[in-house]
């Protein structure tokens, strides 16, 4: 009986129950993992991952396992669908957690480019302290800030030039917005930096602070909005990907499009060799087993069964021995040749050989030599 590893503690309960059911089916069938792999067409490594809960088996593999073990595929498929939804939810939670971390990091990085704090730790809010009214260069007089809520006063030394007459940007560099005069300003739309008292300008309008913090604030808000939009799009894309993940399995078995200019034979998806290219290679790893192989001849040697397995798709054959003992040997060779491929039984109590290239099944001959001394071959 196979010795299973403990399933991961963090595994979802539905996935854990499904993996346990697969293990029970394999145990009742009396097959080793290697035999299950050979009869279903999926590699031994893949089945070890499926049975140990490290990977969710595709639906096609589950249906094939049900056929091999004589199990009703309807009930097994229902359990697979529940496990598949639980698996998808776990992946979605992981993706959303990672995305939230990335968004937080982006926002923290964008915050480094915000407005620089003043010495008092404030950012020019209303009533937060006194300001000095900026003047364009060449005005000659410097305004003196009054108490909080009172407009600054300016010594009477000629009228300052209109900010409107300066190029846009130049007025802001001097601490004005377009349309402001020295000593009297127009309050900003959000009221940030404006003083409440009467001003010394012609209309008694209050003086406002510089415009650069507002611009930086708008830039920061825009950057945060864009980061949120990008994060939402990434989450939506991940959800669509997980929803369509199961559809790709059926496409794996589709034949590739014909290439009229190529002389190489077309092979089904997953099959990696044909003819002489298969000689000496593992039929399971090359995709020649499962639905692409059949038993064409067999013989009993003692209690062990020797089979010739032939794949017309790959143009190759190999030998398999089951119900054997550790140390028993099986080999395959093409009729009329001396070269043979061999396999030795280990603790799984079965084994198969690498492939030999044949044009038809009758060219292959399988033989076995048991550790007890018995020998035998197929016809």
Tab-separated table of C-alpha atoms in Angstrom:
chain	number	residue	atom	x	y	z
A	1	UNK	CA	0.000	0.000	0.000
A	2	UNK	CA	1.324	3.481	-0.775
A	3	UNK	CA	2.474	5.532	2.169
A	4	UNK	CA	0.907	8.963	1.836
A	5	UNK	CA	2.421	12.140	3.171
A	6	UNK	CA	0.439	14.272	5.595
A	7	UNK	CA	-1.676	16.864	3.765
A	8	UNK	CA	-0.691	20.541	4.321
A	9	UNK	CA	-2.311	22.136	7.387
A	10	UNK	CA	-3.340	25.258	5.464
A	11	UNK	CA	-5.304	23.236	2.881
A	12	UNK	CA	-8.983	24.185	2.477
A	13	UNK	CA	-11.289	21.553	4.095
A	14	UNK	CA	-13.049	20.791	0.797
A	15	UNK	CA	-9.746	20.368	-1.047
A	16	UNK	CA	-8.462	18.189	1.808
A	17	UNK	CA	-11.545	15.940	1.606
A	18	UNK	CA	-11.181	15.640	-2.179
A	19	UNK	CA	-7.470	14.685	-1.947
A	20	UNK	CA	-8.308	12.106	0.728
A	21	UNK	CA	-10.987	10.596	-1.525
A	22	UNK	CA	-8.480	10.269	-4.384
A	23	UNK	CA	-6.105	8.451	-2.038
A	24	UNK	CA	-8.854	6.031	-0.985
A	25	UNK	CA	-9.654	5.240	-4.639
A	26	UNK	CA	-5.994	4.486	-5.400
A	27	UNK	CA	-5.698	2.338	-2.267
A	28	UNK	CA	-8.805	0.292	-3.111
A	29	UNK	CA	-7.630	-0.252	-6.703
A	30	UNK	CA	-4.346	-1.779	-5.522
A	31	UNK	CA	-2.447	0.259	-8.129
A	32	UNK	CA	0.777	2.101	-7.488
A	33	UNK	CA	1.175	5.777	-8.386
A	34	UNK	CA	3.296	4.769	-11.388
A	35	UNK	CA	0.555	2.405	-12.619
A	36	UNK	CA	-2.098	5.104	-12.178
A	37	UNK	CA	0.095	7.511	-14.155
A	38	UNK	CA	0.589	4.995	-16.986
A	39	UNK	CA	-3.110	4.170	-17.263
A	40	UNK	CA	-4.400	7.749	-17.078
A	41	UNK	CA	-1.808	9.456	-19.289
A	42	UNK	CA	-0.674	11.912	-16.609
A	43	UNK	CA	2.876	11.783	-15.228
A	44	UNK	CA	3.806	10.192	-11.929
A	45	UNK	CA	5.070	13.559	-10.664
A	46	UNK	CA	1.689	15.156	-11.428
A	47	UNK	CA	-0.224	12.439	-9.570
A	48	UNK	CA	2.075	12.796	-6.560
A	49	UNK	CA	1.203	16.493	-6.479
A	50	UNK	CA	-2.538	15.797	-6.892
A	51	UNK	CA	-2.585	13.136	-4.140
A	52	UNK	CA	-0.469	15.212	-1.720
A	53	UNK	CA	-2.682	18.315	-2.041
A	54	UNK	CA	-0.008	20.491	-3.661
A	55	UNK	CA	-1.949	20.872	-6.919
A	56	UNK	CA	-5.616	20.452	-7.869
A	57	UNK	CA	-6.033	17.708	-10.474
A	58	UNK	CA	-7.698	18.753	-13.772
A	59	UNK	CA	-11.205	17.471	-14.410
A	60	UNK	CA	-10.125	15.220	-17.272
A	61	UNK	CA	-7.611	13.451	-15.016
A	62	UNK	CA	-10.360	12.825	-12.435
A	63	UNK	CA	-12.718	11.323	-15.034
A	64	UNK	CA	-9.931	9.068	-16.334
A	65	UNK	CA	-9.085	7.939	-12.779
A	66	UNK	CA	-12.732	7.051	-12.204
A	67	UNK	CA	-12.697	4.880	-15.320
A	68	UNK	CA	-9.457	3.151	-14.306
A	69	UNK	CA	-10.663	2.411	-10.750
A	70	UNK	CA	-14.255	1.546	-11.708
A	71	UNK	CA	-15.734	4.486	-9.775
A	72	UNK	CA	-18.879	6.435	-10.659
A	73	UNK	CA	-17.477	9.584	-12.308
A	74	UNK	CA	-20.581	11.678	-11.486
A	75	UNK	CA	-19.983	11.704	-7.715
A	76	UNK	CA	-16.236	12.203	-8.124
A	77	UNK	CA	-16.816	15.098	-10.546
A	78	UNK	CA	-19.193	16.757	-8.048
A	79	UNK	CA	-16.500	16.606	-5.338
A	80	UNK	CA	-13.962	18.025	-7.825
A	81	UNK	CA	-16.230	21.010	-8.631
A	82	UNK	CA	-16.565	21.875	-4.929
A	83	UNK	CA	-12.801	21.545	-4.433
A	84	UNK	CA	-12.125	23.660	-7.545
A	85	UNK	CA	-14.292	26.525	-6.223
A	86	UNK	CA	-12.560	26.355	-2.829
A	87	UNK	CA	-9.150	26.366	-4.550
A	88	UNK	CA	-10.135	29.426	-6.623
A	89	UNK	CA	-11.344	31.297	-3.523
A	90	UNK	CA	-8.022	30.661	-1.781
A	91	UNK	CA	-6.073	31.978	-4.779
A	92	UNK	CA	-8.357	35.037	-5.005
A	93	UNK	CA	-7.809	35.890	-1.341
A	94	UNK	CA	-4.056	35.576	-1.797
A	95	UNK	CA	-4.071	37.787	-4.919
A	96	UNK	CA	-6.227	40.474	-3.242
A	97	UNK	CA	-3.973	40.508	-0.177
A	98	UNK	CA	-0.863	40.970	-2.308
A	99	UNK	CA	-2.589	43.677	-4.370
A	100	UNK	CA	-3.602	45.582	-1.218
A	101	UNK	CA	0.007	45.477	-0.036
A	102	UNK	CA	1.226	46.857	-3.383
A	103	UNK	CA	-1.373	49.669	-3.339
A	104	UNK	CA	-0.381	50.639	0.216
A	105	UNK	CA	3.280	50.729	-0.786
A	106	UNK	CA	2.448	52.892	-3.826
A	107	UNK	CA	0.455	55.337	-1.716
A	108	UNK	CA	3.235	55.574	0.842
A	109	UNK	CA	5.747	56.270	-1.924
A	110	UNK	CA	3.526	58.941	-3.483
A	111	UNK	CA	3.112	60.612	-0.064
A	112	UNK	CA	6.826	61.406	-0.065
A	113	UNK	CA	6.207	63.985	-2.813
A	114	UNK	CA	3.510	65.884	-0.831
A	115	UNK	CA	3.882	69.516	0.387
A	116	UNK	CA	6.750	70.283	2.746
A	117	UNK	CA	5.663	71.103	6.290
A	118	UNK	CA	6.439	74.495	7.848
A	119	UNK	CA	8.587	74.922	10.937
A	120	UNK	CA	5.453	74.779	13.099
A	121	UNK	CA	4.453	71.466	11.456
A	122	UNK	CA	1.503	73.085	9.649
A	123	UNK	CA	0.779	73.536	5.985
A	124	UNK	CA	-0.491	77.078	5.726
A	125	UNK	CA	-4.040	76.401	6.984
A	126	UNK	CA	-6.354	79.273	7.843
A	127	UNK	CA	-5.558	80.778	11.222
A	128	UNK	CA	-2.445	78.647	11.526
A	129	UNK	CA	-0.074	81.595	11.987
A	130	UNK	CA	1.121	84.745	10.282
A	131	UNK	CA	2.394	85.002	6.751
A	132	UNK	CA	4.463	87.480	4.811
A	133	UNK	CA	2.746	88.781	1.700
A	134	UNK	CA	4.976	88.103	-1.295
A	135	UNK	CA	5.816	90.827	-3.739
A	136	UNK	CA	7.205	90.596	-7.238
A	137	UNK	CA	10.824	91.542	-7.511
A	138	UNK	CA	11.324	95.204	-8.102
A	139	UNK	CA	8.345	96.307	-5.947
A	140	UNK	CA	10.661	97.795	-3.332
A	141	UNK	CA	8.388	97.290	-0.263
A	142	UNK	CA	7.932	94.188	1.773
A	143	UNK	CA	4.578	93.461	3.452
A	144	UNK	CA	4.443	92.770	7.178
A	145	UNK	CA	2.107	90.069	8.429
A	146	UNK	CA	-0.377	90.955	11.177
A	147	UNK	CA	-2.060	88.797	13.794
A	148	UNK	CA	-4.122	85.798	12.810
A	149	UNK	CA	-7.332	86.859	11.036
A	150	UNK	CA	-5.974	90.339	10.129
A	151	UNK	CA	-4.744	91.233	6.666
A	152	UNK	CA	-1.084	92.187	6.416
A	153	UNK	CA	-0.174	95.852	5.998
A	154	UNK	CA	2.104	97.268	3.375
A	155	UNK	CA	3.936	100.582	3.574
A	156	UNK	CA	2.519	103.067	1.029
A	157	UNK	CA	5.211	102.947	-1.628
A	158	UNK	CA	3.670	102.835	-5.010
A	159	UNK	CA	1.308	100.356	-6.429
A	160	UNK	CA	2.566	96.859	-7.017
A	161	UNK	CA	2.175	95.509	-10.537
A	162	UNK	CA	-0.852	93.364	-11.232
A	163	UNK	CA	-0.190	89.665	-11.088
A	164	UNK	CA	-2.303	89.333	-14.226
A	165	UNK	CA	0.394	91.174	-16.133
A	166	UNK	CA	2.959	88.553	-15.181
A	167	UNK	CA	3.234	85.314	-17.129
A	168	UNK	CA	1.400	82.378	-15.531
A	169	UNK	CA	3.813	80.704	-13.193
A	170	UNK	CA	5.759	83.866	-12.556
A	171	UNK	CA	3.016	85.211	-10.309
A	172	UNK	CA	2.883	81.939	-8.433
A	173	UNK	CA	6.630	81.939	-7.935
A	174	UNK	CA	6.269	85.286	-6.176
A	175	UNK	CA	3.483	84.021	-3.915
A	176	UNK	CA	0.474	85.383	-5.906
A	177	UNK	CA	-2.295	83.808	-7.872
A	178	UNK	CA	-3.402	85.376	-11.157
A	179	UNK	CA	-5.458	88.509	-10.433
A	180	UNK	CA	-3.878	89.309	-7.002
A	181	UNK	CA	-2.212	92.556	-5.993
A	182	UNK	CA	0.391	93.141	-3.345
A	183	UNK	CA	-1.431	93.749	-0.079
A	184	UNK	CA	-4.816	92.505	-1.316
A	185	UNK	CA	-5.629	89.078	-2.680
A	186	UNK	CA	-8.497	86.981	-3.921
A	187	UNK	CA	-9.406	84.097	-1.621
A	188	UNK	CA	-8.728	80.665	-3.070
A	189	UNK	CA	-11.656	78.448	-3.990
A	190	UNK	CA	-11.170	76.158	-1.011
A	191	UNK	CA	-10.271	78.978	1.358
A	192	UNK	CA	-6.891	77.485	2.271
A	193	UNK	CA	-4.409	80.075	3.485
A	194	UNK	CA	-6.869	83.044	3.444
A	195	UNK	CA	-7.122	85.560	6.279
A	196	UNK	CA	-10.477	86.580	7.691
A	197	UNK	CA	-9.987	90.367	8.230
A	198	UNK	CA	-10.221	93.248	5.792
A	199	UNK	CA	-7.349	93.744	3.389
A	200	UNK	CA	-5.352	96.761	2.304
A	201	UNK	CA	-6.198	96.246	-1.367
A	202	UNK	CA	-8.558	98.433	-3.301
A	203	UNK	CA	-11.599	96.295	-2.550
A	204	UNK	CA	-10.552	95.305	0.955
A	205	UNK	CA	-10.136	91.727	-0.140
A	206	UNK	CA	-8.226	89.336	2.153
A	207	UNK	CA	-4.712	88.232	1.335
A	208	UNK	CA	-4.101	84.591	0.464
A	209	UNK	CA	-1.015	82.434	0.804
A	210	UNK	CA	1.060	80.917	-2.017
A	211	UNK	CA	-0.596	78.565	-4.527
A	212	UNK	CA	2.029	75.771	-4.585
A	213	UNK	CA	0.574	73.703	-1.663
A	214	UNK	CA	-2.802	73.571	-3.437
A	215	UNK	CA	-1.198	72.412	-6.641
A	216	UNK	CA	0.738	69.737	-4.778
A	217	UNK	CA	-2.433	68.672	-2.977
A	218	UNK	CA	-4.271	68.308	-6.292
A	219	UNK	CA	-1.399	66.308	-7.748
A	220	UNK	CA	-1.366	64.018	-4.730
A	221	UNK	CA	-5.122	63.426	-4.974
A	222	UNK	CA	-4.818	62.672	-8.694
A	223	UNK	CA	-1.975	60.220	-8.076
A	224	UNK	CA	-3.956	58.436	-5.338
A	225	UNK	CA	-6.997	58.217	-7.621
A	226	UNK	CA	-4.937	56.714	-10.462
A	227	UNK	CA	-3.341	54.206	-8.074
A	228	UNK	CA	-6.787	53.117	-6.901
A	229	UNK	CA	-8.029	52.705	-10.486
A	230	UNK	CA	-4.992	50.591	-11.416
A	231	UNK	CA	-5.469	48.430	-8.318
A	232	UNK	CA	-9.139	47.833	-9.135
A	233	UNK	CA	-8.295	46.846	-12.717
A	234	UNK	CA	-5.677	44.363	-11.504
A	235	UNK	CA	-8.180	42.734	-9.100
A	236	UNK	CA	-10.802	42.461	-11.884
A	237	UNK	CA	-8.237	40.917	-14.255
A	238	UNK	CA	-7.245	38.368	-11.601
A	239	UNK	CA	-10.899	37.409	-11.066
A	240	UNK	CA	-11.446	36.901	-14.805
A	241	UNK	CA	-8.286	34.809	-15.027
A	242	UNK	CA	-9.374	32.522	-12.178
A	243	UNK	CA	-12.858	32.141	-13.674
A	244	UNK	CA	-11.462	31.004	-17.018
A	245	UNK	CA	-8.626	28.891	-15.606
A	246	UNK	CA	-10.532	25.620	-16.002
A	247	UNK	CA	-11.191	26.217	-19.677
A	248	UNK	CA	-7.543	25.873	-20.645
A	249	UNK	CA	-7.388	22.182	-19.680
A	250	UNK	CA	-9.654	21.064	-22.509
A	251	UNK	CA	-7.604	23.075	-24.980
A	252	UNK	CA	-4.428	21.209	-23.976
A	253	UNK	CA	-5.668	18.158	-25.896
A	254	UNK	CA	-6.492	20.016	-29.098
A	255	UNK	CA	-4.372	19.211	-32.105
A	256	UNK	CA	-2.042	21.943	-33.371
A	257	UNK	CA	-2.902	23.632	-36.618
A	258	UNK	CA	-1.524	22.008	-39.712
A	259	UNK	CA	1.656	23.456	-41.160
A	260	UNK	CA	1.645	22.669	-44.892
A	261	UNK	CA	5.319	23.534	-45.277
A	262	UNK	CA	6.469	21.091	-42.555
A	263	UNK	CA	7.248	17.445	-43.351
A	264	UNK	CA	7.227	16.327	-39.662
A	265	UNK	CA	4.177	14.253	-38.589
A	266	UNK	CA	1.509	15.999	-36.576
A	267	UNK	CA	1.377	14.856	-32.944
A	268	UNK	CA	-1.444	15.393	-30.450
A	269	UNK	CA	-0.908	17.877	-27.651
A	270	UNK	CA	1.314	16.395	-24.949
A	271	UNK	CA	2.977	13.794	-27.207
A	272	UNK	CA	6.656	14.664	-27.563
A	273	UNK	CA	8.182	11.994	-29.805
A	274	UNK	CA	7.472	9.623	-32.695
A	275	UNK	CA	9.236	6.599	-34.192
A	276	UNK	CA	12.987	6.416	-33.686
A	277	UNK	CA	12.942	9.567	-31.565
A	278	UNK	CA	11.089	7.568	-28.879
A	279	UNK	CA	13.687	4.785	-28.562
A	280	UNK	CA	15.111	4.630	-25.047
A	281	UNK	CA	12.715	7.259	-23.676
A	282	UNK	CA	10.132	7.030	-20.900
A	283	UNK	CA	6.635	6.513	-22.408
A	284	UNK	CA	5.024	8.354	-19.507
A	285	UNK	CA	7.258	11.408	-19.813
A	286	UNK	CA	6.836	11.495	-23.617
A	287	UNK	CA	3.028	11.380	-23.387
A	288	UNK	CA	2.721	8.053	-25.229
A	289	UNK	CA	0.763	6.266	-22.465
A	290	UNK	CA	-2.813	6.653	-21.296
A	291	UNK	CA	-5.315	7.049	-24.095
A	292	UNK	CA	-2.605	6.686	-26.757
A	293	UNK	CA	-1.546	3.158	-25.719
A	294	UNK	CA	-3.096	-0.330	-25.593
A	295	UNK	CA	-2.016	-3.826	-24.597
A	296	UNK	CA	-1.442	-5.937	-27.712
A	297	UNK	CA	-0.031	-9.105	-26.111
A	298	UNK	CA	0.410	-10.564	-22.636
A	299	UNK	CA	1.639	-13.669	-20.822
A	300	UNK	CA	1.770	-14.937	-17.231
A	301	UNK	CA	5.162	-15.828	-15.787
A	302	UNK	CA	4.540	-17.308	-12.365
A	303	UNK	CA	2.136	-14.884	-10.684
A	304	UNK	CA	3.413	-11.891	-12.703
A	305	UNK	CA	1.709	-10.516	-15.790
A	306	UNK	CA	3.887	-9.415	-18.716
A	307	UNK	CA	2.333	-7.049	-21.308
A	308	UNK	CA	3.378	-5.476	-24.598
A	309	UNK	CA	2.128	-1.883	-24.599
A	310	UNK	CA	1.902	-0.301	-28.065
A	311	UNK	CA	1.261	3.314	-29.069
A	312	UNK	CA	0.381	3.835	-32.716
A	313	UNK	CA	0.558	7.601	-32.204
A	314	UNK	CA	4.195	7.400	-31.089
A	315	UNK	CA	5.123	4.427	-33.295
A	316	UNK	CA	6.722	2.687	-30.323
A	317	UNK	CA	6.207	-0.149	-27.831
A	318	UNK	CA	7.311	-0.978	-24.291
A	319	UNK	CA	6.913	-3.822	-21.802
A	320	UNK	CA	5.099	-3.705	-18.468
A	321	UNK	CA	5.132	-6.157	-15.545
A	322	UNK	CA	2.577	-6.142	-12.710
A	323	UNK	CA	1.985	-8.251	-9.586
A	324	UNK	CA	5.732	-8.778	-9.417
A	325	UNK	CA	8.349	-8.858	-6.668
A	326	UNK	CA	11.229	-6.453	-6.098
A	327	UNK	CA	14.192	-7.480	-8.255
A	328	UNK	CA	12.124	-8.981	-11.111
A	329	UNK	CA	13.252	-7.785	-14.531
A	330	UNK	CA	11.254	-7.062	-17.692
A	331	UNK	CA	12.596	-6.187	-21.139
A	332	UNK	CA	11.330	-5.324	-24.624
A	333	UNK	CA	12.992	-5.662	-28.011
A	334	UNK	CA	12.071	-5.397	-31.660
A	335	UNK	CA	11.898	-8.681	-33.545
A	336	UNK	CA	15.090	-9.429	-35.461
A	337	UNK	CA	17.246	-7.075	-33.381
A	338	UNK	CA	19.551	-7.636	-30.418
A	339	UNK	CA	19.109	-4.344	-28.587
A	340	UNK	CA	16.590	-4.401	-25.733
A	341	UNK	CA	15.208	-1.935	-23.218
A	342	UNK	CA	14.984	-3.135	-19.591
A	343	UNK	CA	13.105	-2.273	-16.430
A	344	UNK	CA	13.472	-3.553	-12.854
A	345	UNK	CA	10.694	-3.896	-10.286
A	346	UNK	CA	11.085	-1.857	-7.097
A	347	UNK	CA	8.892	-1.427	-4.030
A	348	UNK	CA	5.897	-0.465	-6.213
A	349	UNK	CA	5.645	-4.146	-7.303
A	350	UNK	CA	5.387	-3.184	-10.971
A	351	UNK	CA	7.633	-1.665	-13.620
A	352	UNK	CA	7.825	-0.761	-17.285
A	353	UNK	CA	10.667	-0.369	-19.768
A	354	UNK	CA	11.737	2.509	-21.984
A	355	UNK	CA	10.357	2.423	-25.539
A	356	UNK	CA	11.589	0.812	-28.747
A	357	UNK	CA	10.512	2.101	-32.166
A	358	UNK	CA	8.223	-0.269	-34.117
A	359	UNK	CA	5.963	0.149	-37.109
A	360	UNK	CA	3.376	-2.340	-35.797
A	361	UNK	CA	2.646	-4.060	-32.511
A	362	UNK	CA	3.597	-7.554	-33.722
A	363	UNK	CA	7.245	-6.461	-34.084
A	364	UNK	CA	7.638	-6.076	-30.309
A	365	UNK	CA	8.420	-8.956	-27.923
A	366	UNK	CA	8.334	-8.696	-24.119
A	367	UNK	CA	10.207	-11.034	-21.768
A	368	UNK	CA	10.623	-11.314	-18.009
A	369	UNK	CA	13.136	-12.920	-15.673
A	370	UNK	CA	11.824	-13.339	-12.146
A	371	UNK	CA	14.059	-13.248	-9.116
A	372	UNK	CA	12.743	-16.720	-8.263
A	373	UNK	CA	14.316	-18.020	-11.488
A	374	UNK	CA	11.265	-18.258	-13.761
A	375	UNK	CA	11.422	-16.828	-17.300
A	376	UNK	CA	8.902	-16.211	-20.039
A	377	UNK	CA	8.144	-14.156	-23.161
A	378	UNK	CA	5.164	-13.109	-25.230
A	379	UNK	CA	4.586	-14.728	-28.639
